[in-house]
Tab-separated table of C-alpha atoms and ligand atoms in Angstrom:
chain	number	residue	atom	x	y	z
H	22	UNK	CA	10.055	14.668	7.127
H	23	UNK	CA	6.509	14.503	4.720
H	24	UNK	CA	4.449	12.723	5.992
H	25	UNK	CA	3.516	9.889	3.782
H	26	UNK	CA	-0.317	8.983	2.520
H	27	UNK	CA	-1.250	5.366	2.822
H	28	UNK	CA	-4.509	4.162	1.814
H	29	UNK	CA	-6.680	1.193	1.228
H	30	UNK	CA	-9.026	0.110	-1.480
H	31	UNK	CA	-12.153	-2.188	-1.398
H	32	UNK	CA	-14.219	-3.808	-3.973
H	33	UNK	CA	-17.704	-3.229	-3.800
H	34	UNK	CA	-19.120	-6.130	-1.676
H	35	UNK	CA	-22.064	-7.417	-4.319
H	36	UNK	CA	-23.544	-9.969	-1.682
H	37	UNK	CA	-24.339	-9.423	2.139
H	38	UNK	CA	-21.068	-11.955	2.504
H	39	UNK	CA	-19.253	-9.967	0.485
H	40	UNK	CA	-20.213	-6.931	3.204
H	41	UNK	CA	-19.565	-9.425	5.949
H	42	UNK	CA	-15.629	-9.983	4.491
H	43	UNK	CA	-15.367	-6.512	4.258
H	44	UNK	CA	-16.329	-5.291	7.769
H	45	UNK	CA	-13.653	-8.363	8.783
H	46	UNK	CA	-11.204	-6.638	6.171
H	47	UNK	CA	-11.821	-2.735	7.448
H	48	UNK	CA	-11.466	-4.220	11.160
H	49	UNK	CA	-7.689	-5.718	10.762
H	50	UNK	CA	-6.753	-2.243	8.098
H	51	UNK	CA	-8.498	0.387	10.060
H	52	UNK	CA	-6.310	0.370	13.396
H	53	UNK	CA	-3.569	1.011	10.522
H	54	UNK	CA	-5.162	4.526	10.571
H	55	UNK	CA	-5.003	4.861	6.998
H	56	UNK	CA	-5.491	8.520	5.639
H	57	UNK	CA	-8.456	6.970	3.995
H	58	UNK	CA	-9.888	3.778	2.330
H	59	UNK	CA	-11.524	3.738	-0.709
H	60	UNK	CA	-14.402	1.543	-2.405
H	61	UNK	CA	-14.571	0.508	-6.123
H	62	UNK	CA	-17.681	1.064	-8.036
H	63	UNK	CA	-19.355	-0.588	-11.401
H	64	UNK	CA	-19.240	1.588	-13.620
H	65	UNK	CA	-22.767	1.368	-15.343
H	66	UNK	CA	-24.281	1.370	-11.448
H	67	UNK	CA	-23.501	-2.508	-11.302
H	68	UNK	CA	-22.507	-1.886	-7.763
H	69	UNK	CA	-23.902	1.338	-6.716
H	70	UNK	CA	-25.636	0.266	-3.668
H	71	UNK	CA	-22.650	-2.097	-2.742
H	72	UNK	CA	-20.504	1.179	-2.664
H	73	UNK	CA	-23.277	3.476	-1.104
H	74	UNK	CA	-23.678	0.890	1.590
H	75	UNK	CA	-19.826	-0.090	2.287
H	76	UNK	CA	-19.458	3.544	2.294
H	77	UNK	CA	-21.947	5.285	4.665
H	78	UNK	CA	-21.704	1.850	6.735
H	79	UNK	CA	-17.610	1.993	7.628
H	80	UNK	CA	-17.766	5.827	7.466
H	81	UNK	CA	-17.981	5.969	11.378
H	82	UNK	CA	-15.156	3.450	12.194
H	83	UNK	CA	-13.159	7.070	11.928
H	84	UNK	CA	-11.374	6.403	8.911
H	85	UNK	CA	-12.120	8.763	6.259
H	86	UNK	CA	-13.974	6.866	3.107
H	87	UNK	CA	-13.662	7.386	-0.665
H	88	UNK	CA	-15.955	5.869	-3.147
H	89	UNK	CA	-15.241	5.651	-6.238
H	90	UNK	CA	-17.683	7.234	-8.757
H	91	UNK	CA	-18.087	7.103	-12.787
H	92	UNK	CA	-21.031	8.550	-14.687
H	93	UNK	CA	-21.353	4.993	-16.591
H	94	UNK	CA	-24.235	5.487	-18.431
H	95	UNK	CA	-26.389	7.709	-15.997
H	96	UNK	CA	-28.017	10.407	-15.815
H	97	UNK	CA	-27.098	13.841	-13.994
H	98	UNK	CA	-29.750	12.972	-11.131
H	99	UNK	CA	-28.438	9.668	-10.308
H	100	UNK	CA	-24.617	11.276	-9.753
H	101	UNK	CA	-26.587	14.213	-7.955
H	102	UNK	CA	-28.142	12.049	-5.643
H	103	UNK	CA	-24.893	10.244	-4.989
H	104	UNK	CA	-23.255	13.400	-4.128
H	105	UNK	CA	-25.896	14.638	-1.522
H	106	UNK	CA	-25.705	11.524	-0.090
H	107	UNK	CA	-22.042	11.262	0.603
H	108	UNK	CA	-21.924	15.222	1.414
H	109	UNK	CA	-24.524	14.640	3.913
H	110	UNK	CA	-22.488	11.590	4.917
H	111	UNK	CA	-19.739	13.736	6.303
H	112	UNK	CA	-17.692	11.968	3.155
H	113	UNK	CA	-14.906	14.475	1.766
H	114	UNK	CA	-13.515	12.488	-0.670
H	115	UNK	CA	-14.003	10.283	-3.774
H	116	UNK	CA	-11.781	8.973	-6.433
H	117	UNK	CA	-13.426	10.091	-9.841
H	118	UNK	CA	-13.140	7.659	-13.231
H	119	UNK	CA	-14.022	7.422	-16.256
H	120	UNK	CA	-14.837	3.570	-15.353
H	121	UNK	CA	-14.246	0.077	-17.064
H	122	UNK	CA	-17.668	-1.123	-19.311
H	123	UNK	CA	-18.855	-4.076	-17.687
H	124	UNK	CA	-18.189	-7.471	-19.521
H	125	UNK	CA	-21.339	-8.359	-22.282
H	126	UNK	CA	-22.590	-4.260	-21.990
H	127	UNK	CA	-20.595	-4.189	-25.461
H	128	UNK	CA	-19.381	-1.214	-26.879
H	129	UNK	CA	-22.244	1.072	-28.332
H	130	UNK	CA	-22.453	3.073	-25.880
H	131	UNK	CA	-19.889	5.853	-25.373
H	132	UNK	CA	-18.277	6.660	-21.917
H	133	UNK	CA	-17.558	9.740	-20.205
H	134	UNK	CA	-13.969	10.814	-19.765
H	135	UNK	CA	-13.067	11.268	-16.332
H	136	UNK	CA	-12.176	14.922	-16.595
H	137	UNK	CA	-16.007	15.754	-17.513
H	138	UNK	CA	-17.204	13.915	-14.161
H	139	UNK	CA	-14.284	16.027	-12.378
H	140	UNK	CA	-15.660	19.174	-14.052
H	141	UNK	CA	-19.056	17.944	-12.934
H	142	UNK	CA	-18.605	17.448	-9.430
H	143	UNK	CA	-16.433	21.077	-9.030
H	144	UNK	CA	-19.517	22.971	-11.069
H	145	UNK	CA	-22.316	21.489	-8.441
H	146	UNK	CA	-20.432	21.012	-5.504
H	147	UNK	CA	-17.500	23.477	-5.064
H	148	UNK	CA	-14.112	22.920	-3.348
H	149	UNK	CA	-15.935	20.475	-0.412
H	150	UNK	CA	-14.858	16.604	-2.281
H	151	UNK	CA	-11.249	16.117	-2.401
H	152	UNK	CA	-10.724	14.951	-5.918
H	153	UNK	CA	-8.619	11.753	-6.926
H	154	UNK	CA	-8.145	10.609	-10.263
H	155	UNK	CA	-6.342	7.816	-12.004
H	156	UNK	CA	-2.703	7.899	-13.933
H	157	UNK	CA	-1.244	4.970	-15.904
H	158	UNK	CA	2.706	5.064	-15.248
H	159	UNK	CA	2.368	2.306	-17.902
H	160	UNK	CA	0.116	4.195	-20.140
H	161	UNK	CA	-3.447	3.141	-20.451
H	162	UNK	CA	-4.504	0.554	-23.234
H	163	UNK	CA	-6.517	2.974	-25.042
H	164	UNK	CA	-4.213	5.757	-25.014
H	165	UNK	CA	-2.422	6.256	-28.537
H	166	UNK	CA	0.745	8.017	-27.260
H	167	UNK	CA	2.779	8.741	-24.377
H	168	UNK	CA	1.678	12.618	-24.838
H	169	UNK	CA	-1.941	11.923	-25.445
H	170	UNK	CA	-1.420	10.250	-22.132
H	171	UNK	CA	0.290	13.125	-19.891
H	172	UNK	CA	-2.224	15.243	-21.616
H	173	UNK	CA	-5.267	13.375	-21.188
H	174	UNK	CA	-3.910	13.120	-17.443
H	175	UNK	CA	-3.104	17.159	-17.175
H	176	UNK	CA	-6.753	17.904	-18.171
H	177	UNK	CA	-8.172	15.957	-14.979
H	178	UNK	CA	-6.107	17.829	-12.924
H	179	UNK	CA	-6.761	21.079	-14.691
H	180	UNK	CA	-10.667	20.059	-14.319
H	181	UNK	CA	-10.288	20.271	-10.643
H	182	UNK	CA	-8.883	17.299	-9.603
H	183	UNK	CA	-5.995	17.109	-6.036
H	184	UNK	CA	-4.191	14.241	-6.742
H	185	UNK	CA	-3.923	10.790	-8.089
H	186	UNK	CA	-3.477	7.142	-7.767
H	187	UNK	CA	-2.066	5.028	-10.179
H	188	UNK	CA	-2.578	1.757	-11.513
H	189	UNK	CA	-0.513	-0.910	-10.255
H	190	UNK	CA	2.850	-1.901	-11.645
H	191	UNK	CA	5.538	-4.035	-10.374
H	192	UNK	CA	8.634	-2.170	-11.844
H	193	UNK	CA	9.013	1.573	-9.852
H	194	UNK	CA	11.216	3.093	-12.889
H	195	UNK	CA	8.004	3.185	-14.818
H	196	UNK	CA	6.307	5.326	-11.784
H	197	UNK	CA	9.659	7.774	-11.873
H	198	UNK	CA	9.483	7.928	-15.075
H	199	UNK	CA	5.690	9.165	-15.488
H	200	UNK	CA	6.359	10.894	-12.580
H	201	UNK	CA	9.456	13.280	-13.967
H	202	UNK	CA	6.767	13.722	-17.672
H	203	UNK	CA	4.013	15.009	-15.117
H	204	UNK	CA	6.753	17.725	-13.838
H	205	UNK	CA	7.766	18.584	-17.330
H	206	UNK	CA	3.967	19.091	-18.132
H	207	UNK	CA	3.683	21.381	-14.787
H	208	UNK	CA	1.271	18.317	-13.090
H	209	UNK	CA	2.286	19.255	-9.961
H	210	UNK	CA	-0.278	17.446	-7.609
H	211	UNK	CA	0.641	13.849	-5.083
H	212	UNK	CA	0.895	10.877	-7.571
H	213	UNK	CA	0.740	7.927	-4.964
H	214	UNK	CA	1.636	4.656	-6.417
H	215	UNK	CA	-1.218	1.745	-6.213
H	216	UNK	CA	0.302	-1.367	-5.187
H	217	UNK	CA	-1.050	-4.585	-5.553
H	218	UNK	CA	-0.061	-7.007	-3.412
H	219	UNK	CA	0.577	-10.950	-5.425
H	220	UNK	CA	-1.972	-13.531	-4.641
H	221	UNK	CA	-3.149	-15.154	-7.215
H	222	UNK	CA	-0.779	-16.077	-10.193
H	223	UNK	CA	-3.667	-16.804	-12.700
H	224	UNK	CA	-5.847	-13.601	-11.787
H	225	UNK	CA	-3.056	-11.294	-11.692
H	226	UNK	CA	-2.370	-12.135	-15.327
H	227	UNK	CA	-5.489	-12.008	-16.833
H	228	UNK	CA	-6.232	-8.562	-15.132
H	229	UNK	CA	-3.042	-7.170	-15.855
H	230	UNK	CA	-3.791	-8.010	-19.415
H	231	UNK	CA	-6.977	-5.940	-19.812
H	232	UNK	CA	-5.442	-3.158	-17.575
H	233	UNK	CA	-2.347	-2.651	-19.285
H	234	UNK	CA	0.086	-3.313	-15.888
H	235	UNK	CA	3.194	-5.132	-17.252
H	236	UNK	CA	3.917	-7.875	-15.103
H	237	UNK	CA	8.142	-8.315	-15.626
H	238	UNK	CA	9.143	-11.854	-17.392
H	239	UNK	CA	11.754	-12.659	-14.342
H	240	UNK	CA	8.659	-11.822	-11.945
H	241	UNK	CA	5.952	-13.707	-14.050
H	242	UNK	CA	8.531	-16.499	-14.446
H	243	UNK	CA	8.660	-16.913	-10.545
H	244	UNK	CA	5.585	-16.433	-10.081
H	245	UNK	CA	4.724	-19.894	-12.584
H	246	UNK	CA	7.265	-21.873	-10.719
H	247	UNK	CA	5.911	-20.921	-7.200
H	248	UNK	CA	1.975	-21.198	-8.612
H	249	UNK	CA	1.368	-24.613	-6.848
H	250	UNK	CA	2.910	-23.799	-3.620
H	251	UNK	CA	1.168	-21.111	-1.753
H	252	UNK	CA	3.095	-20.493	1.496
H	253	UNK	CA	6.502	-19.895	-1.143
H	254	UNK	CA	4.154	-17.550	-3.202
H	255	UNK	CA	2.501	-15.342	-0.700
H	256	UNK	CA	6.609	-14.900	0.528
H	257	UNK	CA	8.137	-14.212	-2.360
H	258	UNK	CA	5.204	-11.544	-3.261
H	259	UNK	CA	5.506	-9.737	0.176
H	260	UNK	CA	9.218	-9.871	-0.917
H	261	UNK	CA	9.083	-8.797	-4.078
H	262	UNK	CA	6.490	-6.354	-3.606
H	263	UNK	CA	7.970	-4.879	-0.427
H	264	UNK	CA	11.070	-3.847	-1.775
H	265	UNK	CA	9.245	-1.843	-4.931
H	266	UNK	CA	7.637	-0.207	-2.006
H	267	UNK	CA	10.682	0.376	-0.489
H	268	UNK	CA	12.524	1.977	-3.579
H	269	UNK	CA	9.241	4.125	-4.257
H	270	UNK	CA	9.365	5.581	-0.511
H	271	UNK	CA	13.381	6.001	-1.114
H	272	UNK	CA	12.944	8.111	-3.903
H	273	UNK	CA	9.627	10.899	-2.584
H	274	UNK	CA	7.006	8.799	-3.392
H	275	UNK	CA	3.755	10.467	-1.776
H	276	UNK	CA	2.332	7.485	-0.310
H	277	UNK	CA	1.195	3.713	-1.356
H	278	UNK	CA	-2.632	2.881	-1.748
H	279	UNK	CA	-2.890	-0.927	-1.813
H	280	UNK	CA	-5.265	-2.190	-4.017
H	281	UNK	CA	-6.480	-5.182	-1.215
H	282	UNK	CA	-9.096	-6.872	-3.100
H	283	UNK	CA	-10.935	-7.138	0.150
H	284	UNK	CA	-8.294	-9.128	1.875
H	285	UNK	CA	-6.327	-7.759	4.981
H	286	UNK	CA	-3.247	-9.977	5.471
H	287	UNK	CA	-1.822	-10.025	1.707
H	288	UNK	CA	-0.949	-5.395	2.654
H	289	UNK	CA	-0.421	-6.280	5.819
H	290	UNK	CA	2.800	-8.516	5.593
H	291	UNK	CA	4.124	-5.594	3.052
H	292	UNK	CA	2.725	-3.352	6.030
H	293	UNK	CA	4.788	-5.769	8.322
H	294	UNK	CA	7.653	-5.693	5.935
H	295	UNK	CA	8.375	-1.752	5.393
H	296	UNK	CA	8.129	-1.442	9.142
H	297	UNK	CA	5.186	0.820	9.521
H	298	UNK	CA	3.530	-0.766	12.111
T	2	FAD	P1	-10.044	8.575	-18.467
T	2	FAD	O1	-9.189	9.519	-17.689
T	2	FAD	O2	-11.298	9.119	-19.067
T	2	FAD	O3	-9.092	7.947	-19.609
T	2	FAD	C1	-9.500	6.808	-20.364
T	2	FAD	C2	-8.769	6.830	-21.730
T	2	FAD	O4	-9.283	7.901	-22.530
T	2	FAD	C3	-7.257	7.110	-21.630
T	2	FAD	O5	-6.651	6.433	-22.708
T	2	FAD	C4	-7.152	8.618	-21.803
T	2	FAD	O6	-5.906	9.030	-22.309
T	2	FAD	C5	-8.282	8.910	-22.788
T	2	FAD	N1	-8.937	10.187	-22.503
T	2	FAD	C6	-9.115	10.781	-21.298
T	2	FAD	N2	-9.828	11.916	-21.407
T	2	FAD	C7	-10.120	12.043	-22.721
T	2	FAD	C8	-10.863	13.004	-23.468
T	2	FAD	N3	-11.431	14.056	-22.860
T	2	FAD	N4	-10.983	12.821	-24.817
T	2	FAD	C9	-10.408	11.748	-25.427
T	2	FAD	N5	-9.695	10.795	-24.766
T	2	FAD	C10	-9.557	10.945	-23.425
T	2	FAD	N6	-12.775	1.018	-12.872
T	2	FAD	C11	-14.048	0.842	-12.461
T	2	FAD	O7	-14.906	0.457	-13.277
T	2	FAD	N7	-14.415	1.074	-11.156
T	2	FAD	C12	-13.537	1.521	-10.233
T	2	FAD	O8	-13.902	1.740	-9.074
T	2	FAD	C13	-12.182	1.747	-10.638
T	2	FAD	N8	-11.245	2.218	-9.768
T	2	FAD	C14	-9.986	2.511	-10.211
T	2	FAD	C15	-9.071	3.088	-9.322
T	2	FAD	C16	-7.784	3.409	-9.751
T	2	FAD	C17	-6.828	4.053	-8.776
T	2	FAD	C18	-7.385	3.139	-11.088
T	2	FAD	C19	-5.997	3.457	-11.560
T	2	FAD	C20	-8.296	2.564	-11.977
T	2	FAD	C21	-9.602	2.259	-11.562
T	2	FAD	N9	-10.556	1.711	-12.417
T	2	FAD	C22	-11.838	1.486	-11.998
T	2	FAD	C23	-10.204	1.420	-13.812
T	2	FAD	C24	-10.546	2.610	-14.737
T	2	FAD	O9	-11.911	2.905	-14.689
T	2	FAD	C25	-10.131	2.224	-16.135
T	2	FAD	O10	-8.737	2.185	-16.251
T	2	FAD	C26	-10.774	3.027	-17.247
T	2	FAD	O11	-10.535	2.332	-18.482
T	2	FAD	C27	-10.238	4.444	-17.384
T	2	FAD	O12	-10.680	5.262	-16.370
T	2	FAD	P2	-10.066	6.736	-16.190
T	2	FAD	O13	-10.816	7.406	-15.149
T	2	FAD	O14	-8.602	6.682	-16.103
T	2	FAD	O15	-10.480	7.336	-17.643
């Protein structure tokens, strides 16, 4: 049997509580032994010493760490610098975006595609970062096509990249479906679902509104009746979100990477749930 990849990702703690709520976090997800956790960062720097520091801080606890990286708007020394310092770090891997602008930066100012920054890091650092990248199994909300999407997604992966993690969805025929285009385009590299666990009923909508992850009408209609009663809505989530987990494992998926938003117990009842403890 393959073994499966399971990873966790963190926000980039902004505030030293923030850091304090994450060390908690990494504590109850680490003994997990994840094949790695992963930290978010601002794209723009907003939150480039929150992910330097979460990284090089929980890098000892033994669990691999991934940050997240995006050119934003800087300039080649400022992603040099980053690499060093991870390389010296011991760090092996990152996850490598394009990035989101950040709210009120407007949008004057172009972005760099993820495939450059992949191209980047291979040119000045070799073979030594394993590579992730994101896919959109529910196409990405600037993407004009389904094809401009597969190929927009091949030329990461012909710029270097070793695998990828998708955004989150809540309906796995979407994930097989992207996944069987990827064969047909010769994408042959892990495509690990993310998987974000239901918490909040009025955050979850708004975000999957900007990000493009189609939240189900039976699902979002269960999810307003249960709003005002926590305890029902955490258990129907774990439910709900277990069994996509479930079917995705089932049917080859790689792995899961739950998106944890820097709280442990919300991945851990799925945890619970599949019976990987
Ligand atoms: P790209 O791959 O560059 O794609 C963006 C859009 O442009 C797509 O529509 C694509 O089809 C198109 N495109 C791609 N390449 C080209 C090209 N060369 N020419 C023309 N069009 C092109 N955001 C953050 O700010 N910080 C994070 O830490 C972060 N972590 C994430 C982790 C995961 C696993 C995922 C799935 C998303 C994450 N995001 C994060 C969100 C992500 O930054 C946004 O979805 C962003 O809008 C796109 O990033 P990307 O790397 O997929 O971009």
């Amino acid at each position: 049997m393959t073994e499966h990849l399971f990873s966790f990702e963190y926000s980039a703690p902004r505030t030293e509580e923030a850091l304090e709520k994450l060390r908690r976090t990494h504590s109850r997800l680490q003994p997990l032994k994840p094949h790695f956790c992963s930290v978010t960062y601002g794209a723009g720097g907003s939150t480039k010493d929150g992910t330097r520091q979460a990284i090089l801080e929980l890098s000892p606890s033994g669990t691999p760490m991934a940050p997240h990286l995006s050119f934003g708007g800087d300039q080649l020394d400022v992603i040099d610098e980053l690499l060093d310092t991870y390389r010296s770090a011991g760090v092996q891997r990152l996850v490598a975006l394009r990035g989101d602008r950040p709210s009120g930066i407007g949008t004057g100012r172009s972005m760099v595609h993820a495939n450059e920054l992949v191209r980047y890091i291979r040119e000045t650092t070799g073979d030594h970062f394993h590579i992730d990248v994101a896919a959109y199994p529910e196409i990405h909300p600037e993407s004009d096509s389904v094809d401009s999407e597969i190929h927009y997604f091949k030329a990461k992966i012909d710029a270097g990249a070793n695998s990828a993690i998708t955004q989150y969805f809540y309906n796995a025929d979407a994930y097989f479906r992207y996944r069987d285009l990827c064969q047909r385009a010769g994408i042959d590299v892990p495509i690990v679902p993310g998987i974000m666990p239901i918490t909040n009923v009025q955050g979850l909508v708004r975000f999957s509104n900007l990000c493009g992850a189609e939240i189900p009408r039976w699902l979002n209609k269960n999810l307003q009746t249960l709003e005002k009663d926590p305890d029902a809505l955490k258990a129907f989530g774990a439910d709900v979100v277990t069994n996509m987990c479930q079917q995705l494992l089932d049917n080859d998926a790689p792995g899961l990477h739950f998106y944890t938003l820097n709280q442990a117990l919300p991945s851990l009842a799925i945890w619970d749930n599949l019976g990987l403890s």
